[in-house]
């Protein structure tokens, strides 16, 4: 029983981080129908912001988190205006964004690799290697902090979407873009802000990733299938679904990793993605597409 509790704790702690990593991807798809394959490499950008703040100035990654959010959100505004705004009304927009964001991921990876090389890096604040012991069960402090901060940020996002006036506009645009526009919502501005928020969440996730995982520019390819499995299982565009999927799959992956080896742990996310697409492609909270 102690071993089972230990595995669940470790899975939930990492699940919170994965939830934050996937929430920005889910938000951007829900509002703008952008399948952002560059989201993981932009998370990596947030990791490098935290890493260099820690290495050059000794600033804690949690303190650097708002800085990473601002930098990535500003990057989101620039990218949206330059790359994504022009064809936003196209019927094939989602399909186009797959190619656009794949190319963007390659460009960003090349830029990060040129600037920082492909050497594995990690920030190392004191709490990153500490643990809290409760009897025979231990909780890694770094993962605990990262999980708590992740869920706090997601909760703040949920409150913003549910109770703020602009949150109403975002939800209306997500549900029916044309109807929202008819009711006076500036859907272009909503898309711009939503994309900036999505990348700001990537920056926040990157700061936490910097002391939970080692990272290097090309590692984002390992995370694409993981994040896509979370978003697809939860339902494309559903942040709540993404959070629940992250917690569930992370716990399952922790059990698989413990009993079958770490190599099989990552496979959990690939298998989940395959099974969901075969059995319930709309995910847990997604809407079933209507047949013409």
mmCIF file of C-alpha atoms in Angstrom:
data_model
loop_
_atom_site.group_PDB
_atom_site.id
_atom_site.type_symbol
_atom_site.label_atom_id
_atom_site.label_comp_id
_atom_site.label_asym_id
_atom_site.label_seq_id
_atom_site.Cartn_x
_atom_site.Cartn_y
_atom_site.Cartn_z
ATOM 1 C CA UNK A 1 0.000 0.000 0.000
ATOM 2 C CA UNK A 2 2.832 2.403 0.799
ATOM 3 C CA UNK A 3 4.360 1.780 -2.611
ATOM 4 C CA UNK A 4 1.049 2.441 -4.358
ATOM 5 C CA UNK A 5 0.575 5.716 -2.462
ATOM 6 C CA UNK A 6 4.128 6.709 -3.361
ATOM 7 C CA UNK A 7 3.535 6.089 -7.073
ATOM 8 C CA UNK A 8 0.250 8.031 -7.037
ATOM 9 C CA UNK A 9 1.902 11.003 -5.326
ATOM 10 C CA UNK A 10 4.730 11.111 -7.858
ATOM 11 C CA UNK A 11 2.275 10.767 -10.737
ATOM 12 C CA UNK A 12 0.019 13.554 -9.498
ATOM 13 C CA UNK A 13 2.953 15.904 -8.923
ATOM 14 C CA UNK A 14 4.152 15.488 -12.502
ATOM 15 C CA UNK A 15 0.564 15.527 -13.729
ATOM 16 C CA UNK A 16 0.147 19.079 -12.508
ATOM 17 C CA UNK A 17 3.139 20.181 -14.593
ATOM 18 C CA UNK A 18 1.876 18.320 -17.656
ATOM 19 C CA UNK A 19 -1.523 19.956 -17.165
ATOM 20 C CA UNK A 20 0.024 23.415 -17.325
ATOM 21 C CA UNK A 21 2.090 22.413 -20.360
ATOM 22 C CA UNK A 22 -1.058 21.284 -22.166
ATOM 23 C CA UNK A 23 -3.474 24.001 -21.040
ATOM 24 C CA UNK A 24 -2.016 26.709 -23.284
ATOM 25 C CA UNK A 25 -2.134 24.339 -26.255
ATOM 26 C CA UNK A 26 -5.765 23.527 -25.497
ATOM 27 C CA UNK A 27 -6.756 27.182 -25.067
ATOM 28 C CA UNK A 28 -5.204 28.222 -28.383
ATOM 29 C CA UNK A 29 -6.922 25.404 -30.243
ATOM 30 C CA UNK A 30 -10.272 26.079 -28.603
ATOM 31 C CA UNK A 31 -10.292 29.775 -29.515
ATOM 32 C CA UNK A 32 -8.300 29.924 -32.751
ATOM 33 C CA UNK A 33 -8.341 26.316 -34.052
ATOM 34 C CA UNK A 34 -4.527 26.480 -34.143
ATOM 35 C CA UNK A 35 -2.899 23.056 -33.801
ATOM 36 C CA UNK A 36 0.319 24.423 -32.328
ATOM 37 C CA UNK A 37 3.062 21.857 -32.853
ATOM 38 C CA UNK A 38 5.535 24.561 -31.804
ATOM 39 C CA UNK A 39 4.072 24.755 -28.290
ATOM 40 C CA UNK A 40 6.626 22.337 -26.724
ATOM 41 C CA UNK A 41 9.625 24.170 -28.167
ATOM 42 C CA UNK A 42 8.199 27.465 -26.899
ATOM 43 C CA UNK A 43 7.927 25.843 -23.464
ATOM 44 C CA UNK A 44 11.618 25.126 -23.912
ATOM 45 C CA UNK A 45 12.117 28.838 -24.518
ATOM 46 C CA UNK A 46 10.601 29.528 -21.091
ATOM 47 C CA UNK A 47 12.999 26.976 -19.604
ATOM 48 C CA UNK A 48 15.968 28.833 -21.037
ATOM 49 C CA UNK A 49 14.688 32.133 -19.631
ATOM 50 C CA UNK A 50 14.575 30.554 -16.152
ATOM 51 C CA UNK A 51 17.910 28.812 -16.648
ATOM 52 C CA UNK A 52 19.847 31.921 -17.598
ATOM 53 C CA UNK A 53 18.208 33.988 -14.879
ATOM 54 C CA UNK A 54 19.310 31.353 -12.381
ATOM 55 C CA UNK A 55 22.803 30.847 -13.804
ATOM 56 C CA UNK A 56 23.733 34.483 -14.434
ATOM 57 C CA UNK A 57 21.996 36.217 -11.531
ATOM 58 C CA UNK A 58 21.065 33.418 -9.111
ATOM 59 C CA UNK A 59 17.352 34.179 -9.466
ATOM 60 C CA UNK A 60 15.065 31.332 -8.419
ATOM 61 C CA UNK A 61 13.117 29.760 -11.330
ATOM 62 C CA UNK A 62 9.850 30.438 -9.494
ATOM 63 C CA UNK A 63 10.792 34.123 -9.328
ATOM 64 C CA UNK A 64 11.724 34.062 -13.018
ATOM 65 C CA UNK A 65 8.339 32.563 -13.887
ATOM 66 C CA UNK A 66 6.554 35.942 -14.401
ATOM 67 C CA UNK A 67 9.464 37.108 -16.555
ATOM 68 C CA UNK A 68 9.149 34.018 -18.750
ATOM 69 C CA UNK A 69 5.378 34.582 -18.965
ATOM 70 C CA UNK A 70 5.828 38.177 -20.171
ATOM 71 C CA UNK A 71 8.544 37.284 -22.692
ATOM 72 C CA UNK A 72 6.602 34.375 -24.180
ATOM 73 C CA UNK A 73 3.308 36.330 -24.211
ATOM 74 C CA UNK A 74 5.021 39.153 -26.120
ATOM 75 C CA UNK A 75 6.433 36.556 -28.496
ATOM 76 C CA UNK A 76 2.896 35.262 -28.951
ATOM 77 C CA UNK A 77 1.634 38.700 -29.981
ATOM 78 C CA UNK A 78 4.401 39.028 -32.569
ATOM 79 C CA UNK A 79 3.911 35.526 -33.957
ATOM 80 C CA UNK A 80 0.152 35.912 -34.166
ATOM 81 C CA UNK A 81 0.387 39.191 -36.093
ATOM 82 C CA UNK A 82 3.088 37.935 -38.444
ATOM 83 C CA UNK A 83 2.036 34.324 -39.009
ATOM 84 C CA UNK A 84 -1.483 33.407 -37.895
ATOM 85 C CA UNK A 85 -3.784 36.403 -38.263
ATOM 86 C CA UNK A 86 -3.964 36.646 -42.045
ATOM 87 C CA UNK A 87 -5.775 33.367 -42.818
ATOM 88 C CA UNK A 88 -7.794 33.070 -39.593
ATOM 89 C CA UNK A 89 -11.110 32.929 -41.482
ATOM 90 C CA UNK A 90 -10.023 30.185 -43.864
ATOM 91 C CA UNK A 91 -12.048 26.963 -43.786
ATOM 92 C CA UNK A 92 -8.765 25.026 -43.885
ATOM 93 C CA UNK A 93 -7.160 27.095 -41.133
ATOM 94 C CA UNK A 94 -6.536 24.210 -38.711
ATOM 95 C CA UNK A 95 -4.889 22.140 -41.402
ATOM 96 C CA UNK A 96 -2.734 25.101 -42.439
ATOM 97 C CA UNK A 97 -1.575 25.718 -38.878
ATOM 98 C CA UNK A 98 -0.219 22.176 -38.601
ATOM 99 C CA UNK A 99 2.277 22.982 -41.358
ATOM 100 C CA UNK A 100 2.920 26.520 -40.125
ATOM 101 C CA UNK A 101 3.626 25.489 -36.545
ATOM 102 C CA UNK A 102 5.745 22.514 -37.639
ATOM 103 C CA UNK A 103 7.929 24.922 -39.628
ATOM 104 C CA UNK A 104 7.928 27.348 -36.691
ATOM 105 C CA UNK A 105 9.071 24.553 -34.350
ATOM 106 C CA UNK A 106 11.987 23.804 -36.661
ATOM 107 C CA UNK A 107 12.977 27.470 -36.803
ATOM 108 C CA UNK A 108 12.781 27.979 -33.027
ATOM 109 C CA UNK A 109 14.670 24.742 -32.376
ATOM 110 C CA UNK A 110 17.406 25.857 -34.749
ATOM 111 C CA UNK A 111 17.610 29.243 -33.060
ATOM 112 C CA UNK A 112 17.821 27.733 -29.573
ATOM 113 C CA UNK A 113 20.359 25.181 -30.719
ATOM 114 C CA UNK A 114 22.534 27.896 -32.247
ATOM 115 C CA UNK A 115 22.312 30.067 -29.155
ATOM 116 C CA UNK A 116 22.598 27.421 -26.450
ATOM 117 C CA UNK A 117 23.813 24.206 -28.208
ATOM 118 C CA UNK A 118 22.103 20.854 -27.601
ATOM 119 C CA UNK A 119 23.766 20.329 -24.223
ATOM 120 C CA UNK A 120 21.356 19.090 -21.557
ATOM 121 C CA UNK A 121 20.717 21.739 -18.921
ATOM 122 C CA UNK A 122 18.773 22.025 -15.683
ATOM 123 C CA UNK A 123 18.322 24.676 -13.020
ATOM 124 C CA UNK A 124 19.290 23.491 -9.556
ATOM 125 C CA UNK A 125 17.706 25.465 -6.715
ATOM 126 C CA UNK A 126 18.087 23.819 -3.303
ATOM 127 C CA UNK A 127 14.549 22.468 -3.215
ATOM 128 C CA UNK A 128 14.967 20.683 -6.573
ATOM 129 C CA UNK A 129 16.776 17.783 -4.888
ATOM 130 C CA UNK A 130 15.041 17.870 -1.481
ATOM 131 C CA UNK A 131 12.124 15.743 -0.366
ATOM 132 C CA UNK A 132 9.466 15.754 2.326
ATOM 133 C CA UNK A 133 9.133 12.452 4.199
ATOM 134 C CA UNK A 134 5.842 11.300 5.689
ATOM 135 C CA UNK A 135 6.528 7.928 7.214
ATOM 136 C CA UNK A 136 7.811 5.692 4.436
ATOM 137 C CA UNK A 137 6.400 7.967 1.732
ATOM 138 C CA UNK A 138 8.432 10.829 0.297
ATOM 139 C CA UNK A 139 7.379 13.803 -1.834
ATOM 140 C CA UNK A 140 10.079 15.419 -4.015
ATOM 141 C CA UNK A 141 9.975 19.098 -3.080
ATOM 142 C CA UNK A 142 10.716 20.316 -6.603
ATOM 143 C CA UNK A 143 7.883 18.299 -8.117
ATOM 144 C CA UNK A 144 5.574 19.311 -5.274
ATOM 145 C CA UNK A 145 6.244 23.019 -5.787
ATOM 146 C CA UNK A 146 5.911 22.675 -9.559
ATOM 147 C CA UNK A 147 2.617 20.803 -9.249
ATOM 148 C CA UNK A 148 1.129 23.294 -6.776
ATOM 149 C CA UNK A 149 2.174 26.322 -8.836
ATOM 150 C CA UNK A 150 0.844 24.690 -12.011
ATOM 151 C CA UNK A 151 -2.575 23.980 -10.527
ATOM 152 C CA UNK A 152 -2.699 27.486 -9.005
ATOM 153 C CA UNK A 153 -2.050 29.056 -12.421
ATOM 154 C CA UNK A 154 -4.638 26.835 -14.095
ATOM 155 C CA UNK A 155 -7.178 27.710 -11.370
ATOM 156 C CA UNK A 156 -6.530 31.422 -11.926
ATOM 157 C CA UNK A 157 -7.027 30.901 -15.664
ATOM 158 C CA UNK A 158 -10.299 29.052 -15.044
ATOM 159 C CA UNK A 159 -11.589 31.856 -12.815
ATOM 160 C CA UNK A 160 -10.582 34.440 -15.424
ATOM 161 C CA UNK A 161 -12.412 32.560 -18.176
ATOM 162 C CA UNK A 162 -15.519 32.001 -16.081
ATOM 163 C CA UNK A 163 -16.020 35.336 -14.336
ATOM 164 C CA UNK A 164 -14.266 38.109 -16.277
ATOM 165 C CA UNK A 165 -15.933 39.987 -19.127
ATOM 166 C CA UNK A 166 -13.084 39.147 -21.458
ATOM 167 C CA UNK A 167 -13.328 35.533 -20.324
ATOM 168 C CA UNK A 168 -16.953 35.543 -21.532
ATOM 169 C CA UNK A 169 -15.726 36.761 -24.921
ATOM 170 C CA UNK A 170 -13.118 33.998 -25.092
ATOM 171 C CA UNK A 171 -15.657 31.310 -24.209
ATOM 172 C CA UNK A 172 -18.172 32.710 -26.689
ATOM 173 C CA UNK A 173 -15.563 32.675 -29.443
ATOM 174 C CA UNK A 174 -14.623 29.118 -28.532
ATOM 175 C CA UNK A 175 -18.240 27.943 -28.708
ATOM 176 C CA UNK A 176 -19.262 29.762 -31.903
ATOM 177 C CA UNK A 177 -16.936 32.208 -33.583
ATOM 178 C CA UNK A 178 -19.499 33.577 -36.056
ATOM 179 C CA UNK A 179 -22.234 34.052 -33.453
ATOM 180 C CA UNK A 180 -19.813 35.800 -31.096
ATOM 181 C CA UNK A 181 -18.835 38.196 -33.873
ATOM 182 C CA UNK A 182 -22.487 38.961 -34.616
ATOM 183 C CA UNK A 183 -22.970 39.843 -30.945
ATOM 184 C CA UNK A 184 -20.185 42.431 -31.107
ATOM 185 C CA UNK A 185 -17.175 40.409 -29.933
ATOM 186 C CA UNK A 186 -13.944 41.475 -31.615
ATOM 187 C CA UNK A 187 -12.871 37.937 -32.438
ATOM 188 C CA UNK A 188 -9.561 39.041 -33.959
ATOM 189 C CA UNK A 189 -8.542 40.775 -30.727
ATOM 190 C CA UNK A 190 -9.807 37.806 -28.692
ATOM 191 C CA UNK A 191 -7.655 35.525 -30.840
ATOM 192 C CA UNK A 192 -4.619 37.734 -30.356
ATOM 193 C CA UNK A 193 -4.984 37.873 -26.575
ATOM 194 C CA UNK A 194 -5.785 34.158 -26.325
ATOM 195 C CA UNK A 195 -2.690 33.267 -28.313
ATOM 196 C CA UNK A 196 -0.606 35.524 -26.065
ATOM 197 C CA UNK A 197 -2.118 33.867 -22.969
ATOM 198 C CA UNK A 198 -1.428 30.425 -24.421
ATOM 199 C CA UNK A 199 2.221 31.234 -24.966
ATOM 200 C CA UNK A 200 2.403 32.934 -21.576
ATOM 201 C CA UNK A 201 1.279 29.619 -20.073
ATOM 202 C CA UNK A 202 4.046 27.944 -22.090
ATOM 203 C CA UNK A 203 6.540 30.338 -20.500
ATOM 204 C CA UNK A 204 5.231 29.531 -17.019
ATOM 205 C CA UNK A 205 5.434 25.804 -17.738
ATOM 206 C CA UNK A 206 8.964 26.233 -19.056
ATOM 207 C CA UNK A 207 10.122 27.838 -15.815
ATOM 208 C CA UNK A 208 8.807 24.864 -13.851
ATOM 209 C CA UNK A 209 10.156 22.338 -16.343
ATOM 210 C CA UNK A 210 13.626 23.855 -15.916
ATOM 211 C CA UNK A 211 14.060 22.261 -12.474
ATOM 212 C CA UNK A 212 11.816 19.206 -12.888
ATOM 213 C CA UNK A 213 13.337 17.837 -16.113
ATOM 214 C CA UNK A 214 16.601 18.269 -17.950
ATOM 215 C CA UNK A 215 16.082 20.033 -21.270
ATOM 216 C CA UNK A 216 17.763 20.839 -24.568
ATOM 217 C CA UNK A 217 16.364 22.359 -27.805
ATOM 218 C CA UNK A 218 15.466 19.150 -29.650
ATOM 219 C CA UNK A 219 13.756 17.566 -26.648
ATOM 220 C CA UNK A 220 10.478 19.212 -27.650
ATOM 221 C CA UNK A 221 9.909 16.385 -30.135
ATOM 222 C CA UNK A 222 9.539 14.008 -27.173
ATOM 223 C CA UNK A 223 6.780 16.181 -25.722
ATOM 224 C CA UNK A 224 4.577 16.652 -28.791
ATOM 225 C CA UNK A 225 2.890 13.257 -28.538
ATOM 226 C CA UNK A 226 2.603 13.590 -24.744
ATOM 227 C CA UNK A 227 0.867 16.972 -24.944
ATOM 228 C CA UNK A 228 -1.298 15.910 -27.875
ATOM 229 C CA UNK A 229 -2.426 12.823 -25.964
ATOM 230 C CA UNK A 230 -3.501 15.042 -23.056
ATOM 231 C CA UNK A 231 -5.379 17.474 -25.273
ATOM 232 C CA UNK A 232 -7.041 14.737 -27.337
ATOM 233 C CA UNK A 233 -8.029 12.633 -24.311
ATOM 234 C CA UNK A 234 -9.433 15.671 -22.514
ATOM 235 C CA UNK A 235 -11.210 16.950 -25.610
ATOM 236 C CA UNK A 236 -9.715 19.458 -28.034
ATOM 237 C CA UNK A 237 -10.218 22.933 -26.550
ATOM 238 C CA UNK A 238 -11.250 21.741 -23.070
ATOM 239 C CA UNK A 239 -8.863 22.975 -20.377
ATOM 240 C CA UNK A 240 -10.660 20.971 -17.668
ATOM 241 C CA UNK A 241 -10.362 17.876 -19.822
ATOM 242 C CA UNK A 242 -6.652 18.527 -20.361
ATOM 243 C CA UNK A 243 -6.063 18.813 -16.611
ATOM 244 C CA UNK A 244 -7.921 15.584 -15.827
ATOM 245 C CA UNK A 245 -6.190 13.760 -18.681
ATOM 246 C CA UNK A 246 -2.793 14.954 -17.439
ATOM 247 C CA UNK A 247 -3.439 13.720 -13.904
ATOM 248 C CA UNK A 248 -4.845 10.371 -15.061
ATOM 249 C CA UNK A 249 -2.160 9.581 -17.629
ATOM 250 C CA UNK A 250 0.665 10.730 -15.365
ATOM 251 C CA UNK A 251 -0.444 8.367 -12.611
ATOM 252 C CA UNK A 252 -0.856 5.506 -15.100
ATOM 253 C CA UNK A 253 2.591 6.275 -16.557
ATOM 254 C CA UNK A 254 4.073 6.271 -13.044
ATOM 255 C CA UNK A 255 2.699 2.771 -12.423
ATOM 256 C CA UNK A 256 3.926 1.562 -15.808
ATOM 257 C CA UNK A 257 7.369 3.062 -15.207
ATOM 258 C CA UNK A 258 7.638 1.454 -11.773
ATOM 259 C CA UNK A 259 6.628 -2.047 -12.797
ATOM 260 C CA UNK A 260 7.772 -2.264 -16.424
ATOM 261 C CA UNK A 261 10.601 0.291 -16.709
ATOM 262 C CA UNK A 262 10.991 3.949 -17.571
ATOM 263 C CA UNK A 263 11.093 3.247 -21.319
ATOM 264 C CA UNK A 264 7.534 1.958 -21.209
ATOM 265 C CA UNK A 265 6.350 4.894 -19.131
ATOM 266 C CA UNK A 266 6.474 7.325 -22.055
ATOM 267 C CA UNK A 267 4.761 4.756 -24.265
ATOM 268 C CA UNK A 268 1.677 5.166 -22.049
ATOM 269 C CA UNK A 269 0.948 8.539 -23.641
ATOM 270 C CA UNK A 270 1.406 7.208 -27.198
ATOM 271 C CA UNK A 271 -0.922 4.281 -26.538
ATOM 272 C CA UNK A 272 -3.511 6.604 -24.955
ATOM 273 C CA UNK A 273 -3.398 8.892 -28.000
ATOM 274 C CA UNK A 274 -3.898 5.950 -30.355
ATOM 275 C CA UNK A 275 -6.735 4.383 -28.338
ATOM 276 C CA UNK A 276 -8.628 7.664 -27.860
ATOM 277 C CA UNK A 277 -8.462 8.484 -31.565
ATOM 278 C CA UNK A 278 -9.799 5.019 -32.359
ATOM 279 C CA UNK A 279 -12.513 4.773 -29.688
ATOM 280 C CA UNK A 280 -13.593 8.299 -28.723
ATOM 281 C CA UNK A 281 -11.919 10.900 -30.958
ATOM 282 C CA UNK A 282 -13.803 13.784 -29.319
ATOM 283 C CA UNK A 283 -12.182 12.981 -25.947
ATOM 284 C CA UNK A 284 -13.686 13.122 -22.477
ATOM 285 C CA UNK A 285 -15.202 16.594 -22.723
ATOM 286 C CA UNK A 286 -15.120 17.281 -26.461
ATOM 287 C CA UNK A 287 -18.246 17.541 -28.574
ATOM 288 C CA UNK A 288 -18.965 14.749 -31.024
ATOM 289 C CA UNK A 289 -18.767 16.154 -34.559
ATOM 290 C CA UNK A 290 -22.031 16.222 -36.463
ATOM 291 C CA UNK A 291 -22.180 14.174 -39.641
ATOM 292 C CA UNK A 292 -23.299 16.032 -42.753
#
